mmCIF file of C-alpha atoms and ligand atoms in Angstrom:
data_model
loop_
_atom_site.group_PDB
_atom_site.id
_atom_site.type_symbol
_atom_site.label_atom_id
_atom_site.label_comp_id
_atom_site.label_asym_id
_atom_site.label_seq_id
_atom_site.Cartn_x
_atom_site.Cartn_y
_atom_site.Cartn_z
ATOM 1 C CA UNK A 1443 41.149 -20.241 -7.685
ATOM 2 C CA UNK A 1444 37.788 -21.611 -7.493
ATOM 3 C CA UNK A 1445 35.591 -24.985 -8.955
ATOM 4 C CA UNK A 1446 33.757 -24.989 -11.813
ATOM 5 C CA UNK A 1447 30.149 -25.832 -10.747
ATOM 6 C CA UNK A 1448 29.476 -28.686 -12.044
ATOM 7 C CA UNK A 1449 31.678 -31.531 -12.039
ATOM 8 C CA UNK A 1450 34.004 -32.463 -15.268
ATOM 9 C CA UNK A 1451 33.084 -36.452 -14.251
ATOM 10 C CA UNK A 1452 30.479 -37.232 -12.281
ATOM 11 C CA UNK A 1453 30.366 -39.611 -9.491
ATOM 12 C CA UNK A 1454 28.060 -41.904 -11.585
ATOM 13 C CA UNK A 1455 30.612 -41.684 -14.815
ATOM 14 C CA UNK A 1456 33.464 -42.611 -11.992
ATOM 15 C CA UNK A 1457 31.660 -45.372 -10.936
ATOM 16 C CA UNK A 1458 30.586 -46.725 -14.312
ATOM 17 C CA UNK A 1459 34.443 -46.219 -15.666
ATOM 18 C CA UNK A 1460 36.243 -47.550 -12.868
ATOM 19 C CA UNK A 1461 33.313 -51.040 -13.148
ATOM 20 C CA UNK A 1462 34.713 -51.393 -16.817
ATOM 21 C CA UNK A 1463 38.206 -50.898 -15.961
ATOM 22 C CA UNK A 1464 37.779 -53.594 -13.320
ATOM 23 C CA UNK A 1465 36.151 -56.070 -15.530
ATOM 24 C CA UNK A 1466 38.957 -55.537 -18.468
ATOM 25 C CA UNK A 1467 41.791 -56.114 -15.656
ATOM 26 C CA UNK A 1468 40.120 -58.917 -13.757
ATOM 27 C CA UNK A 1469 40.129 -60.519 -17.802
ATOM 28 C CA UNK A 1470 43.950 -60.062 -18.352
ATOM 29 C CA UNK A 1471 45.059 -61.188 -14.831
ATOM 30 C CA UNK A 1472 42.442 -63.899 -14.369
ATOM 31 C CA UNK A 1473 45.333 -66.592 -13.203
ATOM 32 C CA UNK A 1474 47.889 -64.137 -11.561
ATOM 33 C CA UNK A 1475 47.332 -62.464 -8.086
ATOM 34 C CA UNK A 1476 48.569 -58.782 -9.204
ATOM 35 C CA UNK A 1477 49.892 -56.143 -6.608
ATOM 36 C CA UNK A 1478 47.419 -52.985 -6.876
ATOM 37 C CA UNK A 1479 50.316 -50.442 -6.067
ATOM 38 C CA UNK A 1480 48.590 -47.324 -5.516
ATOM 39 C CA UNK A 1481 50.762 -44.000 -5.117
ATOM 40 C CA UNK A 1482 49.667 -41.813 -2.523
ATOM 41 C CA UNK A 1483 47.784 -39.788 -1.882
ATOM 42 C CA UNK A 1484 46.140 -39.252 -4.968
ATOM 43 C CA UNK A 1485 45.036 -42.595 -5.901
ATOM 44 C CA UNK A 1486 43.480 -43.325 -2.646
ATOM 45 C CA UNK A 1487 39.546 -43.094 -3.866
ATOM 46 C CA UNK A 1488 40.371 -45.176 -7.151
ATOM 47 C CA UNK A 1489 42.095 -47.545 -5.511
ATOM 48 C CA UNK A 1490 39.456 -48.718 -3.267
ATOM 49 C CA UNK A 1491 36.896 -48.221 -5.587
ATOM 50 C CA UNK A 1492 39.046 -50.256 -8.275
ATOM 51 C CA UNK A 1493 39.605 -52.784 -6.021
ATOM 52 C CA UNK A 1494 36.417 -53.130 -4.613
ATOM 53 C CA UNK A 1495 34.820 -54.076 -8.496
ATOM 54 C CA UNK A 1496 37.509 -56.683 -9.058
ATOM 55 C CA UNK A 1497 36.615 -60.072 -10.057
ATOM 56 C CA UNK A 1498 40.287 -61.922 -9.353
ATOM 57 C CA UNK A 1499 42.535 -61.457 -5.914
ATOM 58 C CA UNK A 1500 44.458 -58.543 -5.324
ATOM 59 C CA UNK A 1501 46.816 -57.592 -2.984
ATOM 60 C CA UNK A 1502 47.010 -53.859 -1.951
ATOM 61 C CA UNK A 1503 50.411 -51.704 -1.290
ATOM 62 C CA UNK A 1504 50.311 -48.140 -1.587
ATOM 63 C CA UNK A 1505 53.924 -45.920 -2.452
ATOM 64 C CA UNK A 1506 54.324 -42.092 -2.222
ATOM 65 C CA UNK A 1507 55.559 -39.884 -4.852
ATOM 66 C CA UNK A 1508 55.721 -36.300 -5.109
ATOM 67 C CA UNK A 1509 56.863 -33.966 -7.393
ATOM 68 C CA UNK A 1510 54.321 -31.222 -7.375
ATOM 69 C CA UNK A 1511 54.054 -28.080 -5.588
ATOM 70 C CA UNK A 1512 51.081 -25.704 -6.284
ATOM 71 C CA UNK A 1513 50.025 -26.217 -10.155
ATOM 72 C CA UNK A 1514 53.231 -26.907 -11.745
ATOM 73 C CA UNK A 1515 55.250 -29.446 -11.516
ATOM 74 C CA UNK A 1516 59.381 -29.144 -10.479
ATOM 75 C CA UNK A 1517 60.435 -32.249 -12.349
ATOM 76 C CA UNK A 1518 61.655 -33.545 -9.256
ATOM 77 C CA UNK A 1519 60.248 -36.948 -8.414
ATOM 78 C CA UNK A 1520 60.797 -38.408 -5.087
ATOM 79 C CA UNK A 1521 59.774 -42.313 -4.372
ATOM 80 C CA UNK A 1522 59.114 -44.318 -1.244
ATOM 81 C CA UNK A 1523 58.411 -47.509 -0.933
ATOM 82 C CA UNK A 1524 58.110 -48.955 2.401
ATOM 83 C CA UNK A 1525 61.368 -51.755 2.774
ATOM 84 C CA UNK A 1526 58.718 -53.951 4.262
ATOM 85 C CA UNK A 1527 56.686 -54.986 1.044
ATOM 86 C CA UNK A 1528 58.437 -57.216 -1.317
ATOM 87 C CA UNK A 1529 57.465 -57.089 -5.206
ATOM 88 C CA UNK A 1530 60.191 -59.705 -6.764
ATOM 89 C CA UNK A 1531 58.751 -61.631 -9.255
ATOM 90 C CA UNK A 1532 55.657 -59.901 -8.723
ATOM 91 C CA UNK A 1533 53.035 -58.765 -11.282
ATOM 92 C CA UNK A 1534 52.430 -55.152 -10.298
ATOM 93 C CA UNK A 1535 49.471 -52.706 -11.168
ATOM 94 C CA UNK A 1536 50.516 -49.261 -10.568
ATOM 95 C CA UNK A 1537 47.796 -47.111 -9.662
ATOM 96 C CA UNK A 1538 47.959 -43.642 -10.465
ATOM 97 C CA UNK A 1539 45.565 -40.181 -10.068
ATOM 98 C CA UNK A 1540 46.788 -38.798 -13.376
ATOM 99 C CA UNK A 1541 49.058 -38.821 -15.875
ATOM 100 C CA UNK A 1542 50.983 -35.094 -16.534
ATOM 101 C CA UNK A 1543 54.087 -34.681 -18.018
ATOM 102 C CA UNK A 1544 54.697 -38.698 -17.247
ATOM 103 C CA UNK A 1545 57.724 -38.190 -14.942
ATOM 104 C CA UNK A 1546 56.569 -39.529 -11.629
ATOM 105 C CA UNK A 1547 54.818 -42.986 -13.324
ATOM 106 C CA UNK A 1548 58.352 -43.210 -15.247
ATOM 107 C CA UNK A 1549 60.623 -42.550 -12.199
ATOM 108 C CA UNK A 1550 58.471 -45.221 -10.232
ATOM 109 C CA UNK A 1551 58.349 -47.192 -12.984
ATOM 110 C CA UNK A 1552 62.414 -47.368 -13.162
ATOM 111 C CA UNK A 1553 62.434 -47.718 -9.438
ATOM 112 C CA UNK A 1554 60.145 -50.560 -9.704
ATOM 113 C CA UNK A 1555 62.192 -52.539 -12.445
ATOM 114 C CA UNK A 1556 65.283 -51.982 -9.979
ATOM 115 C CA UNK A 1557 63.302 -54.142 -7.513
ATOM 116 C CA UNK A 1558 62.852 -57.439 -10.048
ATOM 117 C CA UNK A 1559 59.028 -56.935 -10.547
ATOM 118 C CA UNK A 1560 58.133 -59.497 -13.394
ATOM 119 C CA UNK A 1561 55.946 -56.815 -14.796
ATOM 120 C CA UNK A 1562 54.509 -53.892 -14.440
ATOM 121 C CA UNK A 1563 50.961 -52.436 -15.989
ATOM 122 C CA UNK A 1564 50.332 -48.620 -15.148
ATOM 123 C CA UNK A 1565 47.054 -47.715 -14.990
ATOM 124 C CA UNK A 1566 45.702 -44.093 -14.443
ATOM 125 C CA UNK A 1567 42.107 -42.959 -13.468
ATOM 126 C CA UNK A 1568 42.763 -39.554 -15.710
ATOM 127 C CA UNK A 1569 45.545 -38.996 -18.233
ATOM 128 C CA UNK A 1570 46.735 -35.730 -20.089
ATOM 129 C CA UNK A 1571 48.137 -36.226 -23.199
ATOM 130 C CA UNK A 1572 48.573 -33.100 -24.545
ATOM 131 C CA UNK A 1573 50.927 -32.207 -21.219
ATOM 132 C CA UNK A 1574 53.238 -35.221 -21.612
ATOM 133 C CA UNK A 1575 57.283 -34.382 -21.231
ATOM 134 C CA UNK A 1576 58.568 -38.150 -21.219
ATOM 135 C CA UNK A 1577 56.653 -40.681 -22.749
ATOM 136 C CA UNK A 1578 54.548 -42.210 -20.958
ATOM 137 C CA UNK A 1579 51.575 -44.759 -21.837
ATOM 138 C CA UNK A 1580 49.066 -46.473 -19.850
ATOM 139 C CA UNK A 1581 48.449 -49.810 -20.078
ATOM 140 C CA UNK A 1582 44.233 -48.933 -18.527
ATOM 141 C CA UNK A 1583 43.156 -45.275 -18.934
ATOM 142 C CA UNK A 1584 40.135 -44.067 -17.587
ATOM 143 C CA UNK A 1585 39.677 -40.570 -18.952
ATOM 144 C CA UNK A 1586 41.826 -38.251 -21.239
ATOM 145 C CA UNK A 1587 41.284 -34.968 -20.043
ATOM 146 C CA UNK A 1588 41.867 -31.710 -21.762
ATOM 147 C CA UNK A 1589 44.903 -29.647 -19.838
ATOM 148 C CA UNK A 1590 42.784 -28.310 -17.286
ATOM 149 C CA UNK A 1591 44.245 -28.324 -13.712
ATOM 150 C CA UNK A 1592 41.400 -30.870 -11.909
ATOM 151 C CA UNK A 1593 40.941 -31.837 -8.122
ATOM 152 C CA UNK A 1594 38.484 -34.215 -6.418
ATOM 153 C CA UNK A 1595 38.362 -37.681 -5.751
ATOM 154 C CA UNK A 1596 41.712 -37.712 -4.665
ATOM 155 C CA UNK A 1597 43.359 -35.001 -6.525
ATOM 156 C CA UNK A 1598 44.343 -31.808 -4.554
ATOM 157 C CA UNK A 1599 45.575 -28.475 -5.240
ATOM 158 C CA UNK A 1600 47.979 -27.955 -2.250
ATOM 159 C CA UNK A 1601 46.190 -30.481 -0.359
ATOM 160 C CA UNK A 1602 42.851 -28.971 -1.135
ATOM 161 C CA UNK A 1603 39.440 -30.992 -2.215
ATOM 162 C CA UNK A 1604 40.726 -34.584 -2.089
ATOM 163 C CA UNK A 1605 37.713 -35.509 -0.527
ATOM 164 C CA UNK A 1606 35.311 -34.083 -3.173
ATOM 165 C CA UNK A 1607 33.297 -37.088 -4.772
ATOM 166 C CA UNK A 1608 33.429 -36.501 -8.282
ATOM 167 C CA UNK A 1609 35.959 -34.409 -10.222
ATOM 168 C CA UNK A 1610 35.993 -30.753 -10.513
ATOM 169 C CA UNK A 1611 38.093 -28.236 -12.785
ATOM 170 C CA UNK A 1612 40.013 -25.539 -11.068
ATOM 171 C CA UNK A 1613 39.439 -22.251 -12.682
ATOM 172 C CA UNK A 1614 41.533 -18.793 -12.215
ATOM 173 C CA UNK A 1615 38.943 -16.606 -9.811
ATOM 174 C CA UNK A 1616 37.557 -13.669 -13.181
HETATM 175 P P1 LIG B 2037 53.527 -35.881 -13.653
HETATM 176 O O1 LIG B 2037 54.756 -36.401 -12.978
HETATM 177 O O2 LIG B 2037 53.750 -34.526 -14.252
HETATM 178 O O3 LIG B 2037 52.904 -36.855 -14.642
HETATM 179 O O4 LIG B 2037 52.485 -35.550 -12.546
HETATM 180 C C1 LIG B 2037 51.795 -36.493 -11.885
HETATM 181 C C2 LIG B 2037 51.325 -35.947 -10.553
HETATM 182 O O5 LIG B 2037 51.096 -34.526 -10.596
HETATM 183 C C3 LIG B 2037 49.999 -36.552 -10.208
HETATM 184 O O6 LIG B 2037 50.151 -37.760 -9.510
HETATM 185 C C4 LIG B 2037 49.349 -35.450 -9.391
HETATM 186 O O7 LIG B 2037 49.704 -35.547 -8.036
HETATM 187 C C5 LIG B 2037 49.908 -34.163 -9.957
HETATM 188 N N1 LIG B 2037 48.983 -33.548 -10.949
HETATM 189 C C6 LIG B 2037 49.146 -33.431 -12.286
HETATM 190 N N2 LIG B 2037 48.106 -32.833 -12.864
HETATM 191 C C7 LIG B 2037 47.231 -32.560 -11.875
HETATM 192 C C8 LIG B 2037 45.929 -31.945 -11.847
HETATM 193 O O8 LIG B 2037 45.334 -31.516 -12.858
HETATM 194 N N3 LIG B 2037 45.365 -31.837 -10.616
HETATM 195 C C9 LIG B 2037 45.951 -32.301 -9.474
HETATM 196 N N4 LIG B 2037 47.151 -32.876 -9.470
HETATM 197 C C10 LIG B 2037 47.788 -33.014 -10.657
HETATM 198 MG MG1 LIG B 2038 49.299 -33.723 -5.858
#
């Protein structure tokens, strides 16, 4: 497998997208304090850039999910959430890479309601329509993507370019 040489989103379209995103959720939560649940690792990079352009206070939790080994995914969907952060009655912003085939945001999602959250908004830096097994829909999208297998900014492939700045498509080696 290698990366296609130039980037499929630049680290100036990131930055632009993720400013706009900011702005639109600052608008809807102007009077709440929202929890910016990011799930690890993936969403590390958006996270902090997300947060970073927001214009009302945040707080900032981070939960691990995984389901994926290699390319495709097992449909098994594993949460954690540290015992230690509470998010009754909370107003929670989940923060996710990407959007696939929609079962790890809807198995955190149903973990989440178990824990009394008064509501939950996902929002995704990329999202995958065409993939999608359950349905799934993001309150704040910041790019559909074609069904390419990407990595960068946070997205791996077995652990693999996470620290990449921009966004990159994985191609077969010809
Ligand atoms: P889903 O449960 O199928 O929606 O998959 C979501 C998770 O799969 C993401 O949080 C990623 O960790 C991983 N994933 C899905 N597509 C890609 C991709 O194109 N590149 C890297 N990871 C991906
Ligand atoms: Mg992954």
């Amino acid at each position: 497998m290698k990366l296609s040489n130039e980037p499929l989103i630049t680290e100036e379209a990131l930055r632009e997208r993720i400013g706009a995103l900011a702005e639109e959720i600052s608008r809807d939560y102007a009077n709440r304090k929202p929890v910016l649940l990011g799930v690890l690792k993936g969403a590390f990079h958006f996270v902090s850039d997300l947060a970073r352009a927001m214009r009302c206070p945040v707080e900032i939790e981070f939960i691990r999910a995984a389901s994926y080994a290699g390319t495709e995914s097992t449909g098994q969907v594993r949460v954690e959430l540290p015992i230690s952060i509470s998010l009754r009655g909370r107003d929670v912003i989940l923060v996710e890479d990407i959007l696939d085939t929609g079962r790890t945001a809807s198995a955190i999602r149903a973990h989440l309601q178990s824990q009394g959250t008064a509501s939950i908004a996902l929002c995704t830096l990329l999202d995958k329509p065409s993939r999608r097994v359950v349905p799934v829909t993001a309150a704040y999208t910041g790019f559909s993507i074609d069904d390419h297998f990407v990595v960068g900014y946070g997205l791996d492939y077995n652990e693999r370019y996470r620290e990449l700045a921009a966004v990159y498509i994985l191609q077969p080696e010809a």
